[in-house]
Coordinates of C-alpha atoms in Angstrom, one line a residue:
Chain A
X1203 CA 93.3 50.2 99.5
X1204 CA 93.7 50.6 103.2
X1205 CA 93.5 47.6 105.6
X1206 CA 90.1 48.7 107.0
X1207 CA 88.6 49.2 103.5
X1208 CA 90.0 45.8 102.4
X1209 CA 88.5 44.2 105.6
X1210 CA 85.1 45.7 105.0
X1211 CA 85.3 44.6 101.3
X1212 CA 86.1 41.1 102.4
X1213 CA 83.3 40.9 105.0
X1214 CA 80.9 42.2 102.3
X1215 CA 82.0 39.4 100.0
X1216 CA 81.6 36.8 102.7
X1217 CA 78.1 38.2 103.3
X1218 CA 77.2 38.0 99.6
X1219 CA 78.4 34.4 99.5
X1220 CA 76.2 33.5 102.5
X1221 CA 73.2 35.1 100.8
X1222 CA 74.0 33.3 97.6
X1223 CA 74.2 30.0 99.5
X1224 CA 70.9 30.4 101.2
X1225 CA 69.1 31.7 98.0
X1226 CA 70.7 28.9 95.9
X1227 CA 69.4 26.3 98.3
X1228 CA 65.9 27.9 98.2
X1229 CA 66.1 28.0 94.4
X1230 CA 67.1 24.3 94.3
X1231 CA 64.0 23.4 96.4
X1232 CA 61.8 25.5 94.0
X1233 CA 63.3 23.9 90.9
X1234 CA 62.7 20.5 92.5
X1235 CA 59.0 21.3 92.2
X1236 CA 58.0 20.4 88.6
X1237 CA 55.4 23.2 88.4
X1238 CA 57.8 26.1 88.2
X1239 CA 59.6 27.3 85.1
X1240 CA 63.0 29.1 85.3
X1241 CA 61.4 32.5 84.7
X1242 CA 59.2 32.1 87.8
X1243 CA 62.3 31.1 89.8
X1244 CA 64.2 34.2 88.5
X1245 CA 61.4 36.4 89.6
X1246 CA 61.2 34.9 93.0
X1247 CA 65.0 35.2 93.3
X1248 CA 64.8 38.9 92.5
X1249 CA 62.2 39.3 95.3
X1250 CA 64.4 37.3 97.7
X1251 CA 67.4 39.5 97.0
X1252 CA 65.5 42.8 97.4
X1253 CA 63.9 41.5 100.7
X1254 CA 67.3 40.4 102.0
X1255 CA 68.7 43.9 101.4
X1256 CA 65.8 45.4 103.3
X1257 CA 66.2 43.0 106.2
X1258 CA 69.9 43.6 106.4
X1259 CA 69.1 47.3 106.9
X1260 CA 67.2 46.3 110.1
X1261 CA 70.4 44.9 111.6
X1262 CA 70.3 41.2 110.6
X1263 CA 73.4 39.4 109.5
X1264 CA 73.6 38.4 105.8
X1265 CA 72.7 34.8 106.4
X1266 CA 69.9 35.6 108.9
X1267 CA 68.4 38.2 106.5
X1268 CA 68.5 35.7 103.6
X1269 CA 66.9 33.0 105.7
X1270 CA 64.2 35.4 107.0
X1271 CA 63.5 36.5 103.4
X1272 CA 63.0 32.8 102.4
X1273 CA 60.6 32.3 105.2
X1274 CA 58.6 35.4 104.2
X1275 CA 58.4 34.3 100.6
X1276 CA 57.0 31.0 101.8
X1277 CA 57.4 27.3 101.7
X1278 CA 58.7 26.3 98.2
X1279 CA 56.1 23.5 97.8
X1280 CA 53.2 25.9 98.6
X1281 CA 54.6 28.6 96.3
X1282 CA 55.0 26.0 93.5
X1283 CA 51.4 24.7 94.1
X1284 CA 50.0 28.2 93.7
X1285 CA 52.0 28.7 90.5
X1286 CA 50.7 25.4 89.2
X1287 CA 47.1 26.6 89.5
X1288 CA 47.9 29.3 87.0
X1289 CA 50.4 27.7 84.7
X1290 CA 49.2 24.1 84.6
X1291 CA 45.4 24.3 84.0
X1292 CA 44.8 20.6 84.5
X1293 CA 47.0 20.0 87.6
X1294 CA 50.6 19.3 88.4
X1295 CA 53.0 17.3 86.3
X1296 CA 53.5 13.6 87.1
X1297 CA 56.9 12.5 88.3
X1298 CA 58.8 10.2 85.9
X1299 CA 58.1 6.9 87.9
X1300 CA 54.4 7.7 87.9
X1301 CA 54.5 8.7 84.2
X1302 CA 56.2 5.5 83.2
X1303 CA 53.9 3.2 85.2
X1304 CA 50.8 4.8 83.5
X1305 CA 52.6 4.7 80.1
X1306 CA 53.4 0.9 80.6
X1307 CA 49.7 0.1 81.2
X1308 CA 48.5 2.3 78.4
X1309 CA 51.1 0.8 76.0
X1310 CA 49.7 -2.6 76.9
X1311 CA 46.2 -1.5 75.9
X1312 CA 47.4 0.3 72.8
X1313 CA 49.4 -2.8 71.5
X1314 CA 46.3 -5.0 72.2
X1315 CA 44.2 -2.5 70.2
X1316 CA 46.5 -2.5 67.2
X1317 CA 46.8 -6.3 67.3
X1318 CA 43.0 -6.5 67.0
X1319 CA 43.0 -3.9 64.3
X1320 CA 45.4 -5.7 62.0
X1321 CA 44.0 -9.1 62.8
X1322 CA 41.7 -10.4 60.0
X1323 CA 39.9 -12.8 62.3
X1324 CA 38.4 -10.0 64.5
X1325 CA 36.1 -7.3 63.2
X1326 CA 36.9 -4.2 65.2
X1327 CA 34.1 -1.7 65.5
X1328 CA 34.9 1.9 64.4
X1329 CA 34.6 3.4 68.0
X1330 CA 37.2 0.9 69.2
X1331 CA 39.6 1.7 66.3
X1332 CA 39.1 5.5 67.1
X1333 CA 39.7 4.9 70.8
X1334 CA 42.9 2.9 70.1
X1335 CA 44.3 5.8 67.9
X1336 CA 43.3 8.3 70.7
X1337 CA 45.0 6.1 73.3
X1338 CA 48.2 6.4 71.2
X1339 CA 47.9 10.2 71.2
X1340 CA 47.3 10.2 75.0
X1341 CA 50.4 7.9 75.4
X1342 CA 52.5 10.4 73.4
X1343 CA 51.1 13.3 75.5
X1344 CA 51.9 11.4 78.7
X1345 CA 55.5 10.8 77.7
X1346 CA 55.8 14.4 76.6
X1347 CA 54.5 15.2 80.2
X1348 CA 51.6 17.3 79.0
X1349 CA 49.3 17.8 82.0
X1350 CA 46.0 16.9 80.3
X1351 CA 47.1 13.3 79.7
X1352 CA 46.9 12.4 83.4
X1353 CA 43.2 13.2 84.0
X1354 CA 42.3 11.4 80.8
X1355 CA 44.1 8.3 82.0
X1356 CA 42.6 8.6 85.5
X1357 CA 39.1 8.8 84.0
X1358 CA 39.6 5.8 81.6
X1359 CA 41.3 3.7 84.3
X1360 CA 38.5 4.6 86.7
X1361 CA 35.9 3.3 84.2
X1362 CA 37.8 0.1 83.5
X1363 CA 38.3 -0.5 87.2
X1364 CA 34.6 -0.1 88.1
X1365 CA 33.5 -2.1 85.1
X1366 CA 35.9 -4.9 85.9
X1367 CA 34.7 -5.0 89.6
X1368 CA 31.1 -5.2 88.4
X1369 CA 32.0 -8.0 86.0
X1370 CA 33.8 -9.9 88.8
X1371 CA 30.8 -9.5 91.1
X1372 CA 28.2 -10.3 88.5
X1373 CA 29.8 -12.2 85.6
X1374 CA 27.6 -12.5 82.5
X1375 CA 26.8 -16.0 81.3
X1376 CA 29.4 -17.3 78.9
X1377 CA 32.6 -19.3 78.7
X1378 CA 34.9 -16.5 79.8
X1379 CA 34.5 -15.2 83.3
X1380 CA 36.4 -12.1 84.6
X1381 CA 39.2 -12.9 86.9
X1382 CA 39.8 -10.6 89.9
X1383 CA 43.5 -10.8 89.0
X1384 CA 42.7 -8.5 86.0
X1385 CA 42.1 -5.7 88.5
X1386 CA 45.6 -5.7 89.9
X1387 CA 47.4 -3.8 87.1
X1388 CA 44.5 -1.4 86.7
X1389 CA 43.9 -0.6 90.3
X1390 CA 47.6 -0.6 91.1
X1391 CA 48.3 2.0 88.4
X1392 CA 45.2 4.0 89.3
X1393 CA 46.4 4.2 92.9
X1394 CA 49.9 5.2 91.8
X1395 CA 48.8 8.1 89.6
X1396 CA 45.8 9.2 91.7
X1397 CA 46.0 12.8 92.9
X1398 CA 46.6 12.1 96.6
X1399 CA 48.0 15.5 97.4
X1400 CA 45.6 18.5 97.6
X1401 CA 45.8 20.6 94.5
X1402 CA 47.4 17.9 92.3
X1403 CA 44.4 18.2 90.0
X1404 CA 42.7 21.5 89.2
X1405 CA 39.0 22.0 88.6
X1406 CA 39.8 21.8 84.9
X1407 CA 41.6 18.5 85.6
X1408 CA 38.7 17.0 87.4
X1409 CA 36.3 18.1 84.6
X1410 CA 38.6 16.3 82.1
X1411 CA 38.7 13.2 84.2
X1412 CA 34.9 13.0 84.2
X1413 CA 34.8 13.8 80.5
X1414 CA 37.2 10.9 79.9
X1415 CA 35.1 8.5 82.0
X1416 CA 32.0 9.5 80.0
X1417 CA 33.9 9.1 76.7
X1418 CA 35.0 5.6 77.6
X1419 CA 31.4 4.7 78.6
X1420 CA 30.2 6.1 75.3
X1421 CA 32.9 4.3 73.3
X1422 CA 32.1 1.0 75.1
X1423 CA 28.4 1.4 74.4
X1424 CA 28.9 2.5 70.7
X1425 CA 31.3 -0.4 70.1
X1426 CA 28.6 -3.0 70.8
X1427 CA 26.8 -2.0 67.6
X1428 CA 29.6 -3.3 65.5
X1429 CA 29.8 -6.7 67.2
X1430 CA 28.9 -9.6 65.1
X1431 CA 25.7 -11.4 66.0
X1432 CA 26.6 -14.5 67.9
X1433 CA 24.4 -17.6 68.6
X1434 CA 23.4 -17.9 71.3
X1435 CA 23.7 -14.2 71.7
X1436 CA 24.9 -12.8 75.1
X1437 CA 22.3 -10.6 76.8
X1438 CA 24.3 -7.5 76.6
X1439 CA 24.6 -8.0 72.8
X1440 CA 20.9 -8.6 72.4
X1441 CA 20.2 -5.5 74.4
X1442 CA 22.4 -3.4 72.2
X1443 CA 21.1 -4.8 69.0
X1444 CA 17.7 -3.6 70.1
X1445 CA 18.9 -0.4 71.6
X1446 CA 18.4 2.9 69.7
X1447 CA 21.8 4.0 68.3
X1448 CA 22.0 6.9 70.8
X1449 CA 25.6 5.9 71.8
X1450 CA 26.7 6.0 68.2
X1451 CA 25.1 9.4 67.8
X1452 CA 26.8 10.7 71.0
X1453 CA 30.2 9.3 70.2
X1454 CA 31.4 12.3 68.3
X1455 CA 30.1 14.9 70.7
X1456 CA 31.7 12.9 73.6
X1457 CA 35.0 13.1 71.7
X1458 CA 34.5 16.8 71.0
X1459 CA 33.8 17.4 74.6
X1460 CA 37.1 15.9 75.6
X1461 CA 38.9 18.1 73.0
X1462 CA 37.0 21.2 74.0
X1463 CA 37.8 20.6 77.7
X1464 CA 41.5 20.5 76.8
X1465 CA 41.1 23.7 74.9
X1466 CA 39.0 25.2 77.7
X1467 CA 36.3 26.2 75.2
X1468 CA 32.8 27.1 76.2
X1469 CA 31.2 24.9 73.5
X1470 CA 32.7 21.8 75.3
X1471 CA 30.0 22.2 78.0
X1472 CA 27.3 21.9 75.3
X1473 CA 29.0 18.9 73.7
X1474 CA 29.2 17.3 77.1
X1475 CA 25.5 17.9 77.8
X1476 CA 24.7 16.2 74.5
X1477 CA 26.9 13.3 75.4
X1478 CA 25.2 13.0 78.8
X1479 CA 21.7 13.0 77.1
X1480 CA 22.7 10.2 74.6
X1481 CA 24.3 8.1 77.3
X1482 CA 21.1 8.5 79.4
X1483 CA 19.0 7.4 76.4
X1484 CA 21.3 4.4 75.8
X1485 CA 20.9 3.4 79.5
X1486 CA 17.1 3.8 79.4
X1487 CA 17.0 1.7 76.2
X1488 CA 19.0 -1.2 77.7
X1489 CA 17.0 -1.1 80.9
X1490 CA 13.7 -0.7 79.1
X1491 CA 14.4 -3.7 76.8
X1492 CA 15.0 -6.0 79.7
X1493 CA 12.3 -4.8 82.0
X1494 CA 9.6 -4.2 79.4
X1495 CA 10.3 -6.9 76.9
X1496 CA 11.5 -9.6 79.2
X1497 CA 8.9 -8.6 81.9
X1498 CA 11.2 -9.8 84.7
X1499 CA 14.3 -9.0 86.6
X1500 CA 15.8 -12.4 86.3
X1501 CA 18.3 -11.0 83.8
X1502 CA 19.3 -8.2 86.1
X1503 CA 22.7 -9.7 86.6
X1504 CA 23.2 -9.4 82.9
X1505 CA 22.1 -5.9 82.2
X1506 CA 22.4 -4.1 85.5
X1507 CA 26.2 -3.6 85.5
X1508 CA 26.3 -2.4 81.9
X1509 CA 23.3 -0.1 82.4
X1510 CA 24.8 1.2 85.6
X1511 CA 28.0 2.1 83.8
X1512 CA 26.0 4.0 81.1
X1513 CA 24.1 5.9 83.8
X1514 CA 27.4 6.7 85.6
X1515 CA 28.9 7.9 82.3
X1516 CA 25.8 10.1 81.7
X1517 CA 26.1 11.6 85.2
X1518 CA 29.9 12.1 84.7
X1519 CA 29.3 13.9 81.4
X1520 CA 26.7 16.2 83.1
X1521 CA 28.9 17.1 86.0
X1522 CA 31.8 17.6 83.5
X1523 CA 29.6 20.0 81.5
X1524 CA 28.9 22.2 84.5
X1525 CA 32.6 22.1 85.4
X1526 CA 33.7 22.9 81.9
X1527 CA 31.4 25.9 81.8
X1528 CA 33.1 27.2 84.9
X1529 CA 36.7 26.5 83.8
X1530 CA 36.2 27.6 80.2
X1531 CA 38.4 30.5 79.2
X1532 CA 37.0 31.5 75.8
X1533 CA 34.1 30.7 73.4
X1534 CA 36.2 28.9 70.8
X1535 CA 39.1 27.7 73.0
X1536 CA 42.8 27.8 72.5
X1537 CA 45.5 25.3 71.7
X1538 CA 47.8 27.1 74.3
X1539 CA 46.6 24.8 77.1
X1540 CA 47.0 21.6 75.0
X1541 CA 50.8 22.2 75.0
X1542 CA 51.2 22.5 78.7
Chain B
X1471 CA 49.7 41.0 137.6
X1472 CA 50.6 42.7 134.3
X1473 CA 47.6 43.5 132.1
X1474 CA 47.7 41.5 128.9
X1475 CA 47.6 43.6 125.8
X1476 CA 45.3 42.1 123.2
X1477 CA 46.9 42.1 119.8
X1478 CA 44.5 43.3 117.0
X1479 CA 43.5 40.4 114.9
X1480 CA 44.9 40.2 111.4
X1481 CA 42.7 40.9 108.4
X1482 CA 40.8 37.6 107.5
X1483 CA 42.4 35.5 104.8
X1484 CA 39.3 35.6 102.7
X1485 CA 39.2 39.4 102.8
X1486 CA 42.9 39.6 101.9
X1487 CA 42.3 37.3 98.9
X1488 CA 39.2 39.2 97.8
X1489 CA 40.9 42.5 97.8
X1490 CA 44.0 41.3 96.0
X1491 CA 42.8 41.9 92.5
X1492 CA 41.4 45.5 93.0
X1493 CA 44.5 46.4 95.0
X1494 CA 47.0 45.1 92.4
X1495 CA 45.0 46.7 89.5
X1496 CA 44.9 50.0 91.4
X1497 CA 48.6 50.0 92.2
X1498 CA 49.5 49.2 88.5
X1499 CA 47.2 52.0 87.4
X1500 CA 49.7 54.4 88.8
X1501 CA 52.4 52.9 86.5
X1502 CA 54.4 49.8 85.8
X1503 CA 55.8 48.0 88.8
X1504 CA 57.5 44.8 90.0
X1505 CA 56.7 42.3 92.6
X1506 CA 58.7 43.4 95.6
X1507 CA 57.8 47.1 95.1
X1508 CA 54.1 46.1 94.8
X1509 CA 54.3 44.3 98.2
X1510 CA 55.9 47.5 99.8
X1511 CA 53.1 49.6 98.3
X1512 CA 50.4 47.3 99.7
X1513 CA 52.0 47.5 103.2
X1514 CA 52.2 51.3 103.0
X1515 CA 48.6 51.7 101.7
X1516 CA 47.2 49.5 104.4
X1517 CA 49.4 50.9 107.2
X1518 CA 50.9 47.4 107.5
X1519 CA 47.5 45.8 108.2
X1520 CA 47.4 43.8 105.0
X1521 CA 50.1 41.2 104.9
X1522 CA 50.5 39.0 101.9
X1523 CA 52.4 35.8 101.8
X1524 CA 55.0 37.3 99.5
X1525 CA 55.6 34.2 97.3
X1526 CA 51.9 34.0 96.6
X1527 CA 51.8 37.5 94.9
X1528 CA 53.3 36.1 91.7
X1529 CA 50.7 33.5 90.9
X1530 CA 48.1 36.2 91.4
X1531 CA 50.0 38.5 89.0
X1532 CA 50.3 35.7 86.5
X1533 CA 46.6 34.9 86.7
X1534 CA 45.8 38.6 85.9
X1535 CA 48.2 38.4 83.0
X1536 CA 46.5 35.2 81.7
X1537 CA 43.2 37.1 81.9
X1538 CA 44.8 39.8 79.8
X1539 CA 44.2 42.4 82.5
X1540 CA 47.9 43.2 82.9
X1541 CA 51.0 42.4 80.8
X1542 CA 54.6 41.9 81.8
X1543 CA 57.9 42.8 80.3
X1544 CA 61.6 42.5 81.3
X1545 CA 63.8 45.4 82.0
X1546 CA 67.1 45.9 83.8
X1547 CA 66.5 47.0 87.4
X1548 CA 68.7 49.4 89.4
X1549 CA 70.7 46.4 90.7
X1550 CA 71.7 45.5 87.1
X1551 CA 69.6 42.3 87.1
X1552 CA 66.8 41.6 84.7
X1553 CA 63.5 42.3 86.4
X1554 CA 59.9 41.5 85.4
X1555 CA 57.7 44.5 85.4
X1556 CA 53.9 44.5 85.1
X1557 CA 51.6 47.1 83.6
X1558 CA 47.9 47.6 83.3
X1559 CA 46.2 46.8 80.0
X1560 CA 43.0 48.4 78.6
X1561 CA 40.9 45.4 79.9
X1562 CA 42.5 45.9 83.3
X1563 CA 41.3 49.5 83.4
X1564 CA 37.8 48.3 82.7
X1565 CA 38.1 45.5 85.3
X1566 CA 39.4 48.0 87.8
X1567 CA 36.4 50.4 87.2
X1568 CA 34.0 47.5 87.7
X1569 CA 35.8 46.3 90.9
X1570 CA 35.7 49.8 92.2
X1571 CA 31.9 50.0 91.6
X1572 CA 31.3 46.8 93.4
X1573 CA 33.5 47.6 96.4
X1574 CA 31.9 51.0 96.6
X1575 CA 28.5 49.3 96.8
X1576 CA 29.7 47.0 99.5
X1577 CA 31.4 49.8 101.4
X1578 CA 28.3 52.0 101.2
X1579 CA 26.0 49.2 102.4
X1580 CA 28.3 48.4 105.4
X1581 CA 28.6 52.0 106.3
X1582 CA 24.8 52.4 106.4
X1583 CA 24.4 49.2 108.3
X1584 CA 26.9 50.2 111.0
X1585 CA 25.5 53.7 111.3
X1586 CA 22.0 52.4 111.9
X1587 CA 23.2 49.7 114.3

């Protein structure tokens, strides 16, 4: 090989190294975004290399051409976000610190649930037992970094946070008040896993969040039926003893609506409408009992927070139904999304 | 004082987004193709007027694939690297026919409106 040929070969090699460096750096940034899988990155790399070759033809040096190609392909974060909209139907994956903080709080609730379940002194209503088992499933999904776990947790924490705030503002009569300190772990975790960045939760993710909120409202209402009669009975308990068992009837549809929303099934919207209707009936029943049967608003502090949460759950289920209808992908749904 | 030359405005983002699906389906109707070549084809078809953010093409292709309008397969390209190609499916052909009908309606309405203006 002549000196000139060897020189040109060497400069080509240097050029290739420069291109590789720039593209590797871009790939690292892409892979840093949790939404992308390696096949996506390979496809973008192929594009970058083809574009770099084209730009080199217009007289740019190897490094300049590779850098210009990266600019034309776009900001890695924006590219990842667009991919996430397609690949992750409920939103982006949570980072490990955020995952673990949500998991720690959920674990606390789950352990508390199982302790009550195995304790012989407390009679645990069936909806609470079912919710404890479901919380375990969500905890496992969260640790497996499945994307539907996050909106479910956000919806449940949102419900717990609002209900706790209401209980702090208007504590029901009884020996145990609600301390504002109880809010700290709930609101702290909620703030930590909240979708602060645009596009962190998709439309399907928000629908699931509302569905989860409605389910917790339903579980909370349905659970009151199983509570033992206490003397003197708390107003909430009296109300629920006299309330039509709409929440018990709506419990299964609310659960199915959550499952259907994860599977992006069209029937989830109907299950959610049914859940919204039963929550609405429950709220009207509680309100009606106090207003019509007690003929006064003196007890408003007792029933208003609980009734408000039932109305809020009903509204959440209704909005979720509309959103589910839009984000549904098939009539029956598919398990494909449950594994993402 | 030199006269300033007013640059023609780029095609609005919404219009670019709306035309992405019919354009991609139409390009793939001609035969299987891959991302970079599709971008080149769009540039050529629009005389350089339609400029896509290149990295954003792939999520659009993946969405069409999820909707079963197109499908992808891997094949070794001319550079020797594995490359992902896309081709139209039967549902994609139907979707393209429907897109075409709708765009024809819009085009005809606009043409009439501008003629009578």
